[in-house]
Coordinates of C-alpha atoms in Angstrom, one line a residue:
M14 CA 142.3 18.1 56.4
T15 CA 145.8 18.6 54.9
V16 CA 146.9 21.5 57.1
A17 CA 145.9 19.9 60.3
T18 CA 147.2 16.4 59.5
S19 CA 150.6 17.9 58.5
L20 CA 150.9 19.6 61.9
I21 CA 149.6 16.8 64.0
P22 CA 151.2 13.4 63.1
G23 CA 148.7 10.5 63.3
L24 CA 145.6 12.8 63.2
D25 CA 144.3 11.3 60.0
D26 CA 144.4 7.8 61.5
I27 CA 142.8 8.9 64.8
V28 CA 139.9 10.7 63.0
R29 CA 139.4 7.9 60.5
R30 CA 139.7 5.0 62.9
G31 CA 138.2 6.7 65.9
D32 CA 140.7 5.8 68.6
P33 CA 138.7 7.0 71.7
R34 CA 141.8 7.0 73.9
R35 CA 143.5 9.8 72.0
R36 CA 140.6 11.8 70.8
G37 CA 140.5 14.1 73.8
E38 CA 144.2 14.6 73.6
V39 CA 144.1 15.5 69.9
A40 CA 141.2 17.8 70.4
R41 CA 143.2 19.9 72.9
A42 CA 146.2 19.9 70.5
I43 CA 144.1 21.1 67.5
A44 CA 142.4 23.8 69.7
E45 CA 145.8 25.1 70.7
L46 CA 146.7 25.5 67.0
F47 CA 143.5 27.5 66.6
F48 CA 144.2 29.7 69.6
Q49 CA 147.7 30.6 68.4
D50 CA 146.4 33.5 66.2
P51 CA 142.7 33.1 65.6
A52 CA 142.2 36.6 64.1
K53 CA 144.4 35.6 61.1
L54 CA 142.5 32.4 60.3
S55 CA 140.5 32.5 57.1
P56 CA 136.8 31.3 57.1
D57 CA 137.9 28.1 55.3
L58 CA 140.4 27.3 58.0
V59 CA 137.9 28.0 60.7
A60 CA 135.5 25.6 59.0
L61 CA 138.2 23.0 58.9
F62 CA 138.9 23.3 62.6
D63 CA 135.1 23.1 63.1
D64 CA 134.8 19.9 61.2
L65 CA 137.7 18.3 63.2
L66 CA 136.9 19.5 66.7
I67 CA 133.2 18.8 66.7
D68 CA 133.9 15.0 66.7
L69 CA 136.8 15.2 69.0
V70 CA 135.9 17.6 71.8
P71 CA 133.1 15.5 73.3
H72 CA 135.8 12.9 74.2
A73 CA 137.9 15.4 76.1
E74 CA 137.8 15.4 79.9
L75 CA 135.5 17.8 81.6
A76 CA 138.2 20.3 82.7
S77 CA 139.4 20.5 79.1
R78 CA 135.9 21.0 77.7
V79 CA 135.3 23.8 80.3
D80 CA 138.5 25.5 79.3
L81 CA 137.8 25.2 75.6
A82 CA 134.2 26.6 76.1
E83 CA 135.5 29.6 78.0
R84 CA 138.2 30.4 75.5
F85 CA 136.0 29.9 72.4
S86 CA 133.2 32.0 74.1
R87 CA 135.4 35.1 73.7
L88 CA 136.1 34.8 70.0
S89 CA 133.9 36.3 67.3
N90 CA 135.2 33.7 64.7
A91 CA 135.0 30.6 66.9
P92 CA 133.9 27.4 65.1
R93 CA 130.2 27.8 64.8
H94 CA 129.1 24.2 65.0
L95 CA 131.5 23.4 67.8
V96 CA 130.2 26.4 69.8
G97 CA 126.6 25.2 69.3
Q98 CA 127.6 21.7 70.4
L99 CA 129.2 23.1 73.6
A100 CA 126.1 25.2 74.3
R101 CA 123.9 22.2 74.1
E102 CA 125.9 20.1 76.6
N103 CA 124.0 19.0 79.6
E104 CA 127.0 19.9 81.8
I105 CA 126.4 23.6 82.6
M106 CA 130.0 24.2 83.4
V107 CA 130.7 23.6 79.7
A108 CA 127.5 25.2 78.2
G109 CA 127.5 28.2 80.6
P110 CA 130.4 30.2 79.1
V111 CA 129.2 30.1 75.5
L112 CA 125.6 30.7 76.5
R113 CA 126.6 33.7 78.5
S114 CA 128.8 35.5 76.0
S115 CA 129.6 33.8 72.7
P116 CA 128.9 36.1 69.8
V117 CA 128.8 33.1 67.5
L118 CA 125.6 31.6 68.9
D119 CA 122.6 32.9 66.9
E120 CA 119.2 33.6 68.2
A121 CA 117.6 30.5 66.8
A122 CA 120.1 28.3 68.7
L123 CA 119.5 30.3 71.9
I124 CA 115.7 29.9 71.6
E125 CA 116.0 26.2 70.9
I126 CA 118.3 25.7 74.0
A127 CA 116.0 27.8 76.1
R128 CA 113.0 25.7 75.2
L129 CA 114.7 22.3 75.7
K130 CA 117.3 22.7 78.4
G131 CA 117.1 23.1 82.2
Q132 CA 117.1 26.1 84.5
G133 CA 120.9 26.3 84.6
H134 CA 121.0 26.9 80.8
L135 CA 118.3 29.5 81.1
L136 CA 120.1 31.3 83.8
A137 CA 123.3 31.5 81.8
I138 CA 121.3 32.9 78.8
T139 CA 120.0 35.7 81.0
E140 CA 123.5 37.0 81.4
R141 CA 124.0 37.8 77.7
P142 CA 124.5 41.5 76.9
T143 CA 121.3 41.7 74.9
L144 CA 118.2 39.6 74.8
S145 CA 115.4 39.9 72.2
T146 CA 111.7 39.6 73.0
D147 CA 111.7 36.2 71.3
I148 CA 114.3 34.9 73.8
T149 CA 112.8 36.6 76.9
D150 CA 109.4 35.3 76.1
V151 CA 110.8 31.7 76.5
L152 CA 112.8 32.7 79.6
V153 CA 109.7 34.2 81.3
E154 CA 107.5 31.2 80.2
R155 CA 109.9 28.5 81.4
G156 CA 112.2 30.2 83.9
D157 CA 112.1 29.7 87.7
R158 CA 112.4 32.5 90.2
D159 CA 116.2 33.0 89.8
V160 CA 115.9 33.1 86.0
V161 CA 113.2 35.7 85.8
R162 CA 114.9 37.8 88.5
R163 CA 118.2 37.8 86.5
A164 CA 116.4 38.5 83.2
A165 CA 114.5 41.4 84.8
G166 CA 117.8 42.8 86.1
N167 CA 119.4 42.7 82.6
A168 CA 119.3 46.2 81.1
G169 CA 120.0 44.8 77.7
A170 CA 116.9 42.5 77.8
V171 CA 113.7 43.5 75.9
F172 CA 110.3 42.2 77.0
S173 CA 107.1 41.9 75.0
P174 CA 103.9 43.3 76.6
G175 CA 102.8 39.8 77.4
A176 CA 106.1 38.9 79.1
Y177 CA 105.9 42.1 81.1
S178 CA 102.4 41.2 82.3
E179 CA 103.5 37.8 83.3
L180 CA 106.6 39.2 85.2
I181 CA 104.3 41.7 87.0
K182 CA 102.0 38.9 88.0
R183 CA 104.9 36.9 89.4
A184 CA 106.2 40.0 91.1
S185 CA 103.1 40.2 93.3
Q186 CA 104.6 37.3 95.2
D187 CA 108.3 38.3 94.8
G188 CA 109.6 41.5 96.3
V189 CA 113.1 41.1 94.7
L190 CA 111.5 40.8 91.3
T191 CA 109.4 43.9 92.0
L192 CA 112.5 46.0 92.8
K193 CA 114.2 44.8 89.6
L194 CA 111.2 45.5 87.4
G195 CA 110.6 48.9 89.0
Q196 CA 114.1 50.0 88.1
R197 CA 113.9 49.1 84.4
A198 CA 114.1 52.2 82.2
D199 CA 111.7 50.7 79.6
L200 CA 108.9 50.0 82.1
S201 CA 105.8 51.9 80.8
G202 CA 103.6 54.0 83.0
D203 CA 100.7 51.5 82.7
H204 CA 103.0 48.6 83.7
L205 CA 104.4 50.6 86.6
K206 CA 100.9 51.2 87.9
E207 CA 100.1 47.5 87.4
L208 CA 103.3 46.6 89.3
L209 CA 102.5 48.9 92.2
D210 CA 98.9 47.9 92.5
G211 CA 99.8 44.3 93.4
T212 CA 102.8 45.2 95.7
L213 CA 103.0 45.4 99.5
D214 CA 103.5 48.9 101.0
V215 CA 107.0 48.0 102.4
I216 CA 108.2 47.0 98.9
R217 CA 106.7 50.2 97.4
R218 CA 108.7 52.2 99.9
R219 CA 111.9 50.2 99.2
L220 CA 111.4 50.7 95.5
S221 CA 111.0 54.4 95.8
S222 CA 114.3 54.6 97.8
V223 CA 116.4 52.9 95.1
V224 CA 115.0 54.4 91.8
N225 CA 116.1 57.6 90.2
P226 CA 114.2 60.9 90.8
V227 CA 112.2 60.7 87.6
R228 CA 110.9 57.2 88.5
Q229 CA 110.1 58.4 92.0
V230 CA 107.8 61.0 90.5
E231 CA 106.3 58.3 88.3
I232 CA 105.7 56.1 91.3
K233 CA 104.0 58.9 93.2
R234 CA 101.8 59.6 90.2
A235 CA 100.9 55.9 89.8
M236 CA 100.1 55.6 93.5
A237 CA 97.8 58.6 93.3
A238 CA 96.0 57.0 90.4
I239 CA 95.7 53.7 92.3
E240 CA 94.2 55.5 95.3
E241 CA 91.9 57.5 93.2
A242 CA 90.6 54.3 91.5
A243 CA 90.1 52.7 94.9
L244 CA 87.7 55.5 96.1
P245 CA 84.0 54.5 96.2
P246 CA 81.9 55.4 93.2
G247 CA 80.0 58.6 93.2
P248 CA 80.8 62.3 93.4
R249 CA 84.2 63.2 94.9
R250 CA 84.3 65.6 97.8
D251 CA 85.9 69.0 97.1
F252 CA 88.3 69.9 99.9
S253 CA 89.5 73.1 98.3
D254 CA 87.6 75.6 100.5
A255 CA 88.2 73.5 103.7
Q256 CA 91.9 73.4 103.0
R257 CA 92.0 77.1 102.7
T258 CA 90.1 77.5 105.9
V259 CA 92.4 75.2 107.8
L260 CA 95.5 76.8 106.3
G261 CA 94.3 80.2 107.5
L262 CA 93.7 78.8 111.0
H263 CA 97.2 77.3 111.0
R264 CA 98.8 80.5 109.8
D265 CA 97.1 82.4 112.6
G266 CA 98.0 79.8 115.2
H267 CA 94.4 78.8 115.9
L268 CA 94.5 75.2 114.4
G269 CA 94.0 72.8 117.3
E270 CA 91.5 70.7 119.1
S271 CA 89.1 73.5 119.8
A272 CA 88.8 74.3 116.1
L273 CA 88.5 70.6 115.2
L274 CA 85.7 70.2 117.8
G275 CA 83.8 73.1 116.3
F276 CA 84.0 71.6 112.8
A277 CA 82.8 68.2 114.1
K278 CA 79.9 69.6 116.1
A279 CA 78.8 71.6 113.1
L280 CA 78.9 68.4 111.0
K281 CA 81.5 70.1 108.7
Y282 CA 83.0 66.9 107.2
E283 CA 85.5 68.5 104.8
E284 CA 86.9 71.0 107.4
S285 CA 87.1 68.2 110.0
I286 CA 89.1 65.9 107.7
A287 CA 91.3 68.8 106.5
A288 CA 92.1 69.7 110.1
L289 CA 92.9 66.1 111.0
S290 CA 95.1 65.8 108.0
A291 CA 97.1 68.9 108.9
M292 CA 97.4 68.0 112.6
S293 CA 98.4 64.3 112.0
G294 CA 100.5 64.6 108.9
I295 CA 98.5 62.0 107.0
R296 CA 97.6 62.9 103.4
L297 CA 94.1 64.2 103.1
A298 CA 92.9 61.8 100.4
S299 CA 94.2 58.8 102.4
L300 CA 92.5 60.1 105.6
D301 CA 89.2 60.7 103.7
R302 CA 89.2 57.1 102.5
L303 CA 90.0 55.8 105.9
I304 CA 87.3 57.7 107.8
A305 CA 84.7 57.2 105.0
G306 CA 85.0 53.5 105.5
D307 CA 82.5 51.2 107.3
R308 CA 84.2 51.5 110.7
Y309 CA 85.0 54.5 112.9
D310 CA 88.2 52.9 114.3
P311 CA 90.5 55.3 112.4
I312 CA 88.9 58.1 114.5
L313 CA 89.8 56.4 117.7
I314 CA 93.4 55.9 116.5
L315 CA 93.8 59.6 115.4
G316 CA 92.3 60.7 118.6
R317 CA 94.8 58.8 120.6
V318 CA 97.7 60.0 118.4
L319 CA 96.7 63.6 118.6
N320 CA 95.9 63.3 122.4
L321 CA 92.3 64.5 121.8
G322 CA 89.8 64.5 124.6
W323 CA 86.8 62.2 124.5
P324 CA 84.3 65.0 123.7
T325 CA 86.2 65.7 120.5
V326 CA 86.5 62.1 119.6
R327 CA 82.8 61.6 120.3
A328 CA 81.9 64.5 118.1
L329 CA 84.0 63.0 115.3
I330 CA 82.2 59.7 115.7
L331 CA 78.8 61.4 115.5
L332 CA 80.1 63.2 112.4
W333 CA 81.0 59.7 111.0
Y334 CA 77.4 58.5 111.6
G335 CA 76.0 61.5 109.8
P336 CA 72.9 63.6 110.4
H337 CA 70.5 60.9 109.4
R338 CA 71.8 58.2 111.8
T339 CA 71.6 58.2 115.6
P340 CA 73.9 55.7 117.4
A341 CA 72.6 53.9 120.4
D342 CA 74.0 55.0 123.8
A343 CA 75.6 51.5 124.2
D344 CA 77.5 52.0 120.9
I345 CA 78.9 55.3 122.0
E346 CA 79.9 53.8 125.4
A347 CA 81.6 50.9 123.7
A348 CA 83.5 53.4 121.5
R349 CA 84.6 55.3 124.7
I350 CA 85.8 52.2 126.3
N351 CA 87.8 51.2 123.2
F352 CA 89.3 54.6 123.0
T353 CA 90.3 54.5 126.6
R354 CA 92.0 51.1 126.3
L355 CA 93.8 52.0 123.1
M356 CA 97.6 52.3 123.8
P357 CA 99.2 55.4 122.4
S358 CA 102.1 53.4 121.1
T359 CA 99.8 51.1 119.2
A360 CA 97.9 54.0 117.7
E361 CA 101.2 55.7 116.7
R362 CA 102.4 52.6 114.8
V363 CA 99.2 52.5 112.8
A364 CA 99.4 56.2 112.0
T365 CA 103.1 55.8 111.0
F366 CA 102.0 53.1 108.6
W367 CA 99.4 55.4 107.1
R368 CA 101.9 58.2 106.7
N369 CA 104.5 55.9 105.0
R370 CA 101.9 54.9 102.4
Q371 CA 101.9 58.4 101.1
T372 CA 105.7 58.7 100.7
I373 CA 105.9 56.2 97.8

């Protein structure tokens, strides 16, 4: 204590006798000595300052402690125990600066603080330049919405597979978190697929618009895999020949309602779906899944969007029923009435939604 006591008269008495009225004042004076040229201080002198300040700083007023925390947070040789003490303060204005950036805080201290302190302390930790999996595991386990969003947006954070799974689970109810996760460079293909599988279409489209071109390709690949997995079990239809046929009709200028009606009357499912896809701009796989469902409503919607006549729509409905089922006349009449009542604007909104699903 010789160096400090020689520079600050009365320090020895204050430290020994514990005069609370002057401890804060002396803490600021000692800190100013440290800040005069910290780079030239030897480890022994830093340790001396540490021993003195750790008992005095808690008695300084809040504004002084905040100022000290901010200044010490920028130093690589700041007094280690003092920095740890500041980081553990309940007052986040004091703890925040050192939690965010102090290079002196070690990982063990950060993990301890993350486990014991509140959301403000966790949020400050998420802003550190790098975060190990041991730290992010605690942040994901204990963090609220703001904490996990900030952690997910930190490019220097590393997440364990378990933490990623938990983040993706939470992202199913949080569009902002989905966008942050989707833009992470370390997101694996499996995790990307898991993320997209539980995400609303509008968020998928937004994500596709903000990521880089490589990730856009990955998103499209993942969505194709998701759609493929959603198809009913059993043999997949082969549309290759039908697509070639429809492409030839389009090239020759003969693809229209007449060709579609011919396919439907002949019960040519693949050709009918391929023609509807080309005419409506809806991806063939999506259209196949829609029309192969348990209701023929998509046919009514497409008929209204493409301005098809009732005979063509009726033929498509009979195609939907298949050769081994005969609908009752009342069912066909009900379909006609519904088709007549369907507003073109409503049908177009639904078709636009279907088209947008394929662009992500």
